[in-house]
PDB file of C-alpha atoms in Angstrom:
ATOM      1  CA  MET K 789     -41.023 -63.414 107.172  1.00 46.00           C
ATOM      2  CA  LYS K 790     -43.473 -66.425 107.435  1.00 51.00           C
ATOM      3  CA  ARG K 791     -44.318 -68.291 104.289  1.00 53.00           C
ATOM      4  CA  LYS K 792     -48.000 -67.382 103.345  1.00 62.00           C
ATOM      5  CA  LYS K 793     -50.441 -69.977 102.192  1.00 80.00           C
ATOM      6  CA  SER K 794     -50.523 -70.475  98.475  1.00 84.00           C
ATOM      7  CA  ALA K 795     -53.741 -69.068  96.529  1.00 91.00           C
ATOM      8  CA  SER K 796     -54.551 -69.632  92.953  1.00 92.00           C
ATOM      9  CA  ILE K 797     -55.435 -67.165  90.050  1.00 93.00           C
ATOM     10  CA  CYS K 798     -57.133 -68.014  86.814  1.00 93.00           C
ATOM     11  CA  ILE K 799     -55.436 -67.298  83.496  1.00 91.00           C
ATOM     12  CA  ASP K 800     -58.244 -64.889  82.740  1.00 91.00           C
ATOM     13  CA  CYS K 801     -56.867 -62.680  85.436  1.00 92.00           C
ATOM     14  CA  LEU K 802     -53.335 -62.683  83.846  1.00 90.00           C
ATOM     15  CA  ASP K 803     -52.473 -60.120  81.277  1.00 86.00           C
ATOM     16  CA  ASP K 804     -49.474 -62.300  79.985  1.00 84.00           C
ATOM     17  CA  GLU K 805     -50.128 -64.442  76.946  1.00 83.00           C
ATOM     18  CA  ILE K 806     -47.184 -66.717  77.551  1.00 85.00           C
ATOM     19  CA  LEU K 807     -48.331 -67.472  81.085  1.00 86.00           C
ATOM     20  CA  LYS K 808     -51.952 -68.021  79.695  1.00 87.00           C
ATOM     21  CA  LYS K 809     -50.510 -70.365  76.945  1.00 87.00           C
ATOM     22  CA  ARG K 810     -48.480 -72.285  79.438  1.00 89.00           C
ATOM     23  CA  PHE K 811     -51.192 -72.533  81.990  1.00 91.00           C
ATOM     24  CA  GLU K 812     -54.387 -73.260  79.617  1.00 89.00           C
ATOM     25  CA  LYS K 813     -54.192 -77.086  80.553  1.00 90.00           C
ATOM     26  CA  TYR K 814     -53.929 -76.618  84.090  1.00 91.00           C
ATOM     27  CA  GLN K 815     -56.885 -77.791  86.557  1.00 91.00           C
ATOM     28  CA  SER K 816     -59.580 -75.010  87.437  1.00 91.00           C
ATOM     29  CA  THR K 817     -59.922 -73.840  90.845  1.00 91.00           C
ATOM     30  CA  GLU K 818     -61.298 -70.943  92.484  1.00 92.00           C
ATOM     31  CA  CYS K 819     -59.511 -67.798  91.577  1.00 93.00           C
ATOM     32  CA  ALA K 820     -58.216 -65.537  94.635  1.00 92.00           C
ATOM     33  CA  VAL K 821     -58.938 -62.434  92.194  1.00 92.00           C
ATOM     34  CA  CYS K 822     -62.220 -63.153  90.568  1.00 91.00           C
ATOM     35  CA  GLY K 823     -63.674 -65.900  92.640  1.00 90.00           C
ATOM     36  CA  LYS K 824     -64.478 -67.749  89.434  1.00 88.00           C
ATOM     37  CA  SER K 825     -63.863 -71.316  89.015  1.00 86.00           C
ATOM     38  CA  ASN K 826     -64.279 -72.199  85.539  1.00 88.00           C
ATOM     39  CA  SER K 827     -60.932 -71.194  83.937  1.00 90.00           C
ATOM     40  CA  PRO K 828     -57.605 -72.834  84.480  1.00 93.00           C
ATOM     41  CA  SER K 829     -55.701 -71.552  87.354  1.00 93.00           C
ATOM     42  CA  VAL K 830     -52.030 -71.718  88.763  1.00 93.00           C
ATOM     43  CA  LYS K 831     -50.642 -71.334  92.450  1.00 93.00           C
ATOM     44  CA  SER K 832     -49.016 -68.369  93.361  1.00 92.00           C
ATOM     45  CA  LEU K 833     -46.012 -70.154  94.618  1.00 92.00           C
ATOM     46  CA  ILE K 834     -45.530 -71.611  90.987  1.00 92.00           C
ATOM     47  CA  LEU K 835     -45.859 -68.048  89.700  1.00 92.00           C
ATOM     48  CA  ALA K 836     -43.238 -66.734  92.389  1.00 91.00           C
ATOM     49  CA  LYS K 837     -40.687 -69.731  90.984  1.00 90.00           C
ATOM     50  CA  ILE K 838     -41.506 -68.780  87.170  1.00 89.00           C
ATOM     51  CA  SER K 839     -41.040 -64.770  87.827  1.00 90.00           C
ATOM     52  CA  ARG K 840     -37.637 -65.240  90.075  1.00 90.00           C
ATOM     53  CA  LYS K 841     -35.789 -65.492  87.112  1.00 85.00           C
ATOM     54  CA  VAL K 842     -37.362 -62.737  84.789  1.00 85.00           C
ATOM     55  CA  ILE K 843     -37.201 -60.420  87.808  1.00 89.00           C
ATOM     56  CA  LEU K 844     -33.589 -60.998  88.241  1.00 87.00           C
ATOM     57  CA  ASP K 845     -32.495 -60.739  84.821  1.00 81.00           C
ATOM     58  CA  TYR K 846     -34.683 -57.595  84.111  1.00 82.00           C
ATOM     59  CA  PHE K 847     -34.777 -55.640  87.459  1.00 87.00           C
ATOM     60  CA  GLU K 848     -32.129 -54.355  89.591  1.00 86.00           C
ATOM     61  CA  ILE K 849     -32.271 -52.898  93.147  1.00 86.00           C
ATOM     62  CA  TYR K 850     -33.265 -49.234  93.089  1.00 85.00           C
ATOM     63  CA  ASP K 851     -30.739 -47.068  94.710  1.00 78.00           C
ATOM     64  CA  ASP K 852     -31.582 -43.453  95.129  1.00 72.00           C
ATOM     65  CA  ILE K 853     -31.393 -40.789  97.699  1.00 67.00           C
ATOM     66  CA  TYR K 854     -35.236 -40.069  97.477  1.00 67.00           C
ATOM     67  CA  PRO K 855     -36.588 -43.601  98.279  1.00 59.00           C
ATOM     68  CA  GLY K 856     -40.113 -44.140  97.404  1.00 58.00           C
ATOM     69  CA  TYR K 857     -39.796 -41.694  94.561  1.00 69.00           C
ATOM     70  CA  ASN K 858     -39.224 -43.738  91.429  1.00 75.00           C
ATOM     71  CA  GLY K 859     -38.640 -47.089  92.652  1.00 83.00           C
ATOM     72  CA  LEU K 860     -40.986 -50.208  92.255  1.00 87.00           C
ATOM     73  CA  SER K 861     -42.223 -52.285  95.188  1.00 88.00           C
ATOM     74  CA  LEU K 862     -41.637 -56.040  94.590  1.00 90.00           C
ATOM     75  CA  SER K 863     -45.621 -56.281  94.298  1.00 91.00           C
ATOM     76  CA  LYS K 864     -45.781 -54.058  91.539  1.00 92.00           C
ATOM     77  CA  VAL K 865     -42.639 -55.504  89.846  1.00 91.00           C
ATOM     78  CA  VAL K 866     -44.272 -59.009  90.282  1.00 92.00           C
ATOM     79  CA  GLY K 867     -47.597 -57.418  88.778  1.00 91.00           C
ATOM     80  CA  SER K 868     -45.608 -56.324  85.608  1.00 89.00           C
ATOM     81  CA  VAL K 869     -43.910 -59.567  85.030  1.00 90.00           C
ATOM     82  CA  ILE K 870     -46.812 -61.857  85.496  1.00 90.00           C
ATOM     83  CA  GLY K 871     -49.429 -59.154  84.079  1.00 88.00           C
ATOM     84  CA  CYS K 872     -51.658 -58.727  87.190  1.00 90.00           C
ATOM     85  CA  ASP K 873     -52.691 -55.733  88.631  1.00 89.00           C
ATOM     86  CA  ASN K 874     -54.347 -57.084  91.551  1.00 92.00           C
ATOM     87  CA  LEU K 875     -52.243 -55.780  94.489  1.00 91.00           C
ATOM     88  CA  SER K 876     -53.236 -58.341  97.156  1.00 92.00           C
ATOM     89  CA  PHE K 877     -52.297 -61.307  94.944  1.00 94.00           C
ATOM     90  CA  CYS K 878     -49.110 -59.707  93.759  1.00 92.00           C
ATOM     91  CA  ASP K 879     -48.289 -59.196  97.452  1.00 91.00           C
ATOM     92  CA  LEU K 880     -48.833 -62.941  97.985  1.00 93.00           C
ATOM     93  CA  VAL K 881     -46.585 -64.001  95.192  1.00 92.00           C
ATOM     94  CA  SER K 882     -43.655 -61.389  96.477  1.00 91.00           C
ATOM     95  CA  SER K 883     -44.085 -62.936  99.853  1.00 90.00           C
ATOM     96  CA  HIS K 884     -43.155 -66.241  98.280  1.00 90.00           C
ATOM     97  CA  LEU K 885     -40.334 -64.610  96.654  1.00 90.00           C
ATOM     98  CA  ILE K 886     -39.188 -63.147  99.960  1.00 87.00           C
ATOM     99  CA  VAL K 887     -39.161 -66.267 102.102  1.00 78.00           C
ATOM    100  CA  SER K 888     -37.726 -68.652  99.593  1.00 66.00           C
ATOM    101  CA  GLN K 889     -34.448 -66.887  99.145  1.00 57.00           C
ATOM    102  CA  ASP K 890     -32.171 -69.306  96.878  1.00 53.00           C
ATOM    103  CA  SER K 891     -28.437 -68.749  97.362  1.00 49.00           C
ATOM    104  CA  SER K 892     -27.846 -70.802  94.255  1.00 51.00           C
ATOM    105  CA  ILE K 893     -28.829 -68.216  92.024  1.00 51.00           C
ATOM    106  CA  ASN K 894     -27.127 -65.403  94.029  1.00 53.00           C
ATOM    107  CA  ASP K 895     -30.113 -63.578  94.791  1.00 57.00           C
ATOM    108  CA  GLU K 896     -29.365 -63.139  98.652  1.00 60.00           C
ATOM    109  CA  ASP K 897     -30.599 -59.417  99.760  1.00 73.00           C
ATOM    110  CA  PHE K 898     -32.283 -58.995  96.550  1.00 85.00           C
ATOM    111  CA  PHE K 899     -35.776 -60.009  97.494  1.00 87.00           C
ATOM    112  CA  LYS K 900     -36.558 -57.958 100.607  1.00 83.00           C
ATOM    113  CA  GLU K 901     -39.791 -56.725 102.016  1.00 81.00           C
ATOM    114  CA  ASP K 902     -39.162 -52.920 101.771  1.00 82.00           C
ATOM    115  CA  GLN K 903     -36.728 -53.120  98.832  1.00 84.00           C
ATOM    116  CA  GLU K 904     -37.331 -50.927  95.925  1.00 86.00           C
ATOM    117  CA  TYR K 905     -36.508 -51.961  92.111  1.00 88.00           C
ATOM    118  CA  SER K 906     -36.069 -50.273  88.755  1.00 85.00           C
ATOM    119  CA  LYS K 907     -35.912 -51.908  85.412  1.00 83.00           C
ATOM    120  CA  ARG K 908     -32.580 -52.836  84.207  1.00 77.00           C
ATOM    121  CA  THR K 909     -30.906 -50.156  81.435  1.00 72.00           C
ATOM    122  CA  ILE K 910     -29.991 -51.577  78.191  1.00 69.00           C
ATOM    123  CA  PRO K 911     -26.930 -50.131  76.708  1.00 70.00           C
ATOM    124  CA  PHE K 912     -28.249 -49.129  73.448  1.00 71.00           C
ATOM    125  CA  GLU K 913     -30.744 -45.850  72.971  1.00 71.00           C
ATOM    126  CA  SER K 914     -32.755 -47.928  70.439  1.00 74.00           C
ATOM    127  CA  GLU K 915     -33.613 -51.200  68.746  1.00 74.00           C
ATOM    128  CA  GLU K 916     -31.884 -49.716  65.549  1.00 81.00           C
ATOM    129  CA  GLU K 917     -28.699 -48.900  67.353  1.00 82.00           C
ATOM    130  CA  GLN K 918     -28.562 -52.491  68.945  1.00 78.00           C
ATOM    131  CA  GLU K 919     -29.326 -53.863  65.301  1.00 80.00           C
ATOM    132  CA  GLU K 920     -26.498 -51.594  63.980  1.00 85.00           C
ATOM    133  CA  TYR K 921     -24.041 -52.835  66.541  1.00 82.00           C
ATOM    134  CA  HIS K 922     -24.737 -56.546  66.011  1.00 78.00           C
ATOM    135  CA  ILE K 923     -24.472 -56.094  61.929  1.00 86.00           C
ATOM    136  CA  ALA K 924     -21.090 -54.341  62.542  1.00 87.00           C
ATOM    137  CA  ARG K 925     -19.608 -56.917  64.839  1.00 81.00           C
ATOM    138  CA  TRP K 926     -20.825 -59.835  62.291  1.00 85.00           C
ATOM    139  CA  ARG K 927     -19.138 -57.889  59.332  1.00 88.00           C
ATOM    140  CA  SER K 928     -16.022 -57.686  61.624  1.00 86.00           C
ATOM    141  CA  VAL K 929     -16.008 -61.446  62.312  1.00 82.00           C
ATOM    142  CA  GLU K 930     -16.841 -62.261  58.581  1.00 85.00           C
ATOM    143  CA  LEU K 931     -13.826 -59.812  57.568  1.00 85.00           C
ATOM    144  CA  SER K 932     -11.521 -61.402  60.045  1.00 83.00           C
ATOM    145  CA  LEU K 933     -12.518 -65.268  58.894  1.00 81.00           C
ATOM    146  CA  THR K 934     -12.204 -64.209  55.127  1.00 81.00           C
ATOM    147  CA  HIS K 935      -9.064 -62.503  55.083  1.00 80.00           C
ATOM    148  CA  ARG K 936      -7.148 -62.786  58.160  1.00 80.00           C
ATOM    149  CA  GLN K 937      -7.267 -65.573  60.717  1.00 79.00           C
ATOM    150  CA  ARG K 938      -9.377 -68.405  59.509  1.00 75.00           C
ATOM    151  CA  TYR K 939      -8.859 -71.613  61.835  1.00 76.00           C
ATOM    152  CA  PHE K 940      -7.534 -70.234  65.200  1.00 81.00           C
ATOM    153  CA  ASN K 941      -9.917 -67.026  65.696  1.00 78.00           C
ATOM    154  CA  ASP K 942     -10.586 -65.950  69.219  1.00 82.00           C
ATOM    155  CA  ASP K 943     -12.615 -63.081  68.279  1.00 81.00           C
ATOM    156  CA  ALA K 944     -14.897 -65.276  65.988  1.00 83.00           C
ATOM    157  CA  GLU K 945     -15.215 -67.804  68.752  1.00 85.00           C
ATOM    158  CA  GLN K 946     -16.556 -65.425  71.234  1.00 84.00           C
ATOM    159  CA  PHE K 947     -18.768 -64.020  68.726  1.00 81.00           C
ATOM    160  CA  PHE K 948     -20.408 -67.399  67.823  1.00 83.00           C
ATOM    161  CA  LYS K 949     -20.521 -68.536  71.359  1.00 85.00           C
ATOM    162  CA  MET K 950     -22.559 -65.317  72.320  1.00 80.00           C
ATOM    163  CA  LEU K 951     -24.748 -66.031  69.009  1.00 79.00           C
ATOM    164  CA  PHE K 952     -25.725 -69.449  69.934  1.00 80.00           C
ATOM    165  CA  GLU K 953     -26.295 -68.540  73.648  1.00 77.00           C
ATOM    166  CA  VAL K 954     -28.719 -66.089  72.335  1.00 71.00           C
ATOM    167  CA  ILE K 955     -30.335 -68.583  69.895  1.00 73.00           C
ATOM    168  CA  ALA K 956     -30.935 -71.121  72.552  1.00 70.00           C
ATOM    169  CA  ASP K 957     -32.158 -68.520  74.926  1.00 63.00           C
ATOM    170  CA  ALA K 958     -34.688 -67.745  71.974  1.00 61.00           C
ATOM    171  CA  THR K 959     -36.417 -71.075  72.186  1.00 58.00           C
ATOM    172  CA  HIS K 960     -37.744 -70.116  75.718  1.00 52.00           C
ATOM    173  CA  PRO K 961     -39.738 -67.020  75.526  1.00 54.00           C
ATOM    174  CA  THR K 962     -39.274 -64.594  78.171  1.00 52.00           C
ATOM    175  CA  LEU K 963     -42.196 -63.442  80.478  1.00 60.00           C
ATOM    176  CA  LEU K 964     -41.614 -59.954  80.547  1.00 59.00           C
ATOM    177  CA  ASN K 965     -40.838 -59.116  76.679  1.00 57.00           C
ATOM    178  CA  GLY K 966     -42.585 -62.089  74.911  1.00 56.00           C
ATOM    179  CA  PRO K 967     -40.713 -64.465  72.757  1.00 52.00           C
ATOM    180  CA  ILE K 968     -37.336 -63.073  71.411  1.00 51.00           C
ATOM    181  CA  PRO K 969     -37.198 -63.573  67.551  1.00 53.00           C
ATOM    182  CA  SER K 970     -34.668 -65.868  66.682  1.00 47.00           C
TER     183      SER K 970
END
């Protein structure tokens, strides 16, 4: 697929507060969606680079015997990530993703023109169930450190490694779900 020319969208046409905040200091150019040029705007190529990791983290390839029934097109996925319902602009951002496959991120064959996607499923039924799991895991590590193996505890090491990775990620808010509470 040939790379399409980049266009800009103003922050007023984006429905994602994190993106609006990120680009509020950008220069104003004509918006490809509303045509105004009095608000800060961002190029579609930049939005493609930003949304790439979010899409890889939160979406998966939809595989079903009935294509087109429940799957989302790449344009719709991009629209949900950047908070834009203008299909032609989302098509443009999608075309940048399809053209610029990055083998270092392992996304070969992920961004395709007629590919369908679905949101990744989480292993928990609800936030409460997820919270209970993590509290139980914390209590297990706490018990292990207090009454069993204090200094060379592989379970505790794995738990704290995972915990600090989550904390490090919490400093970088996600586009799709907003900031992760630390």
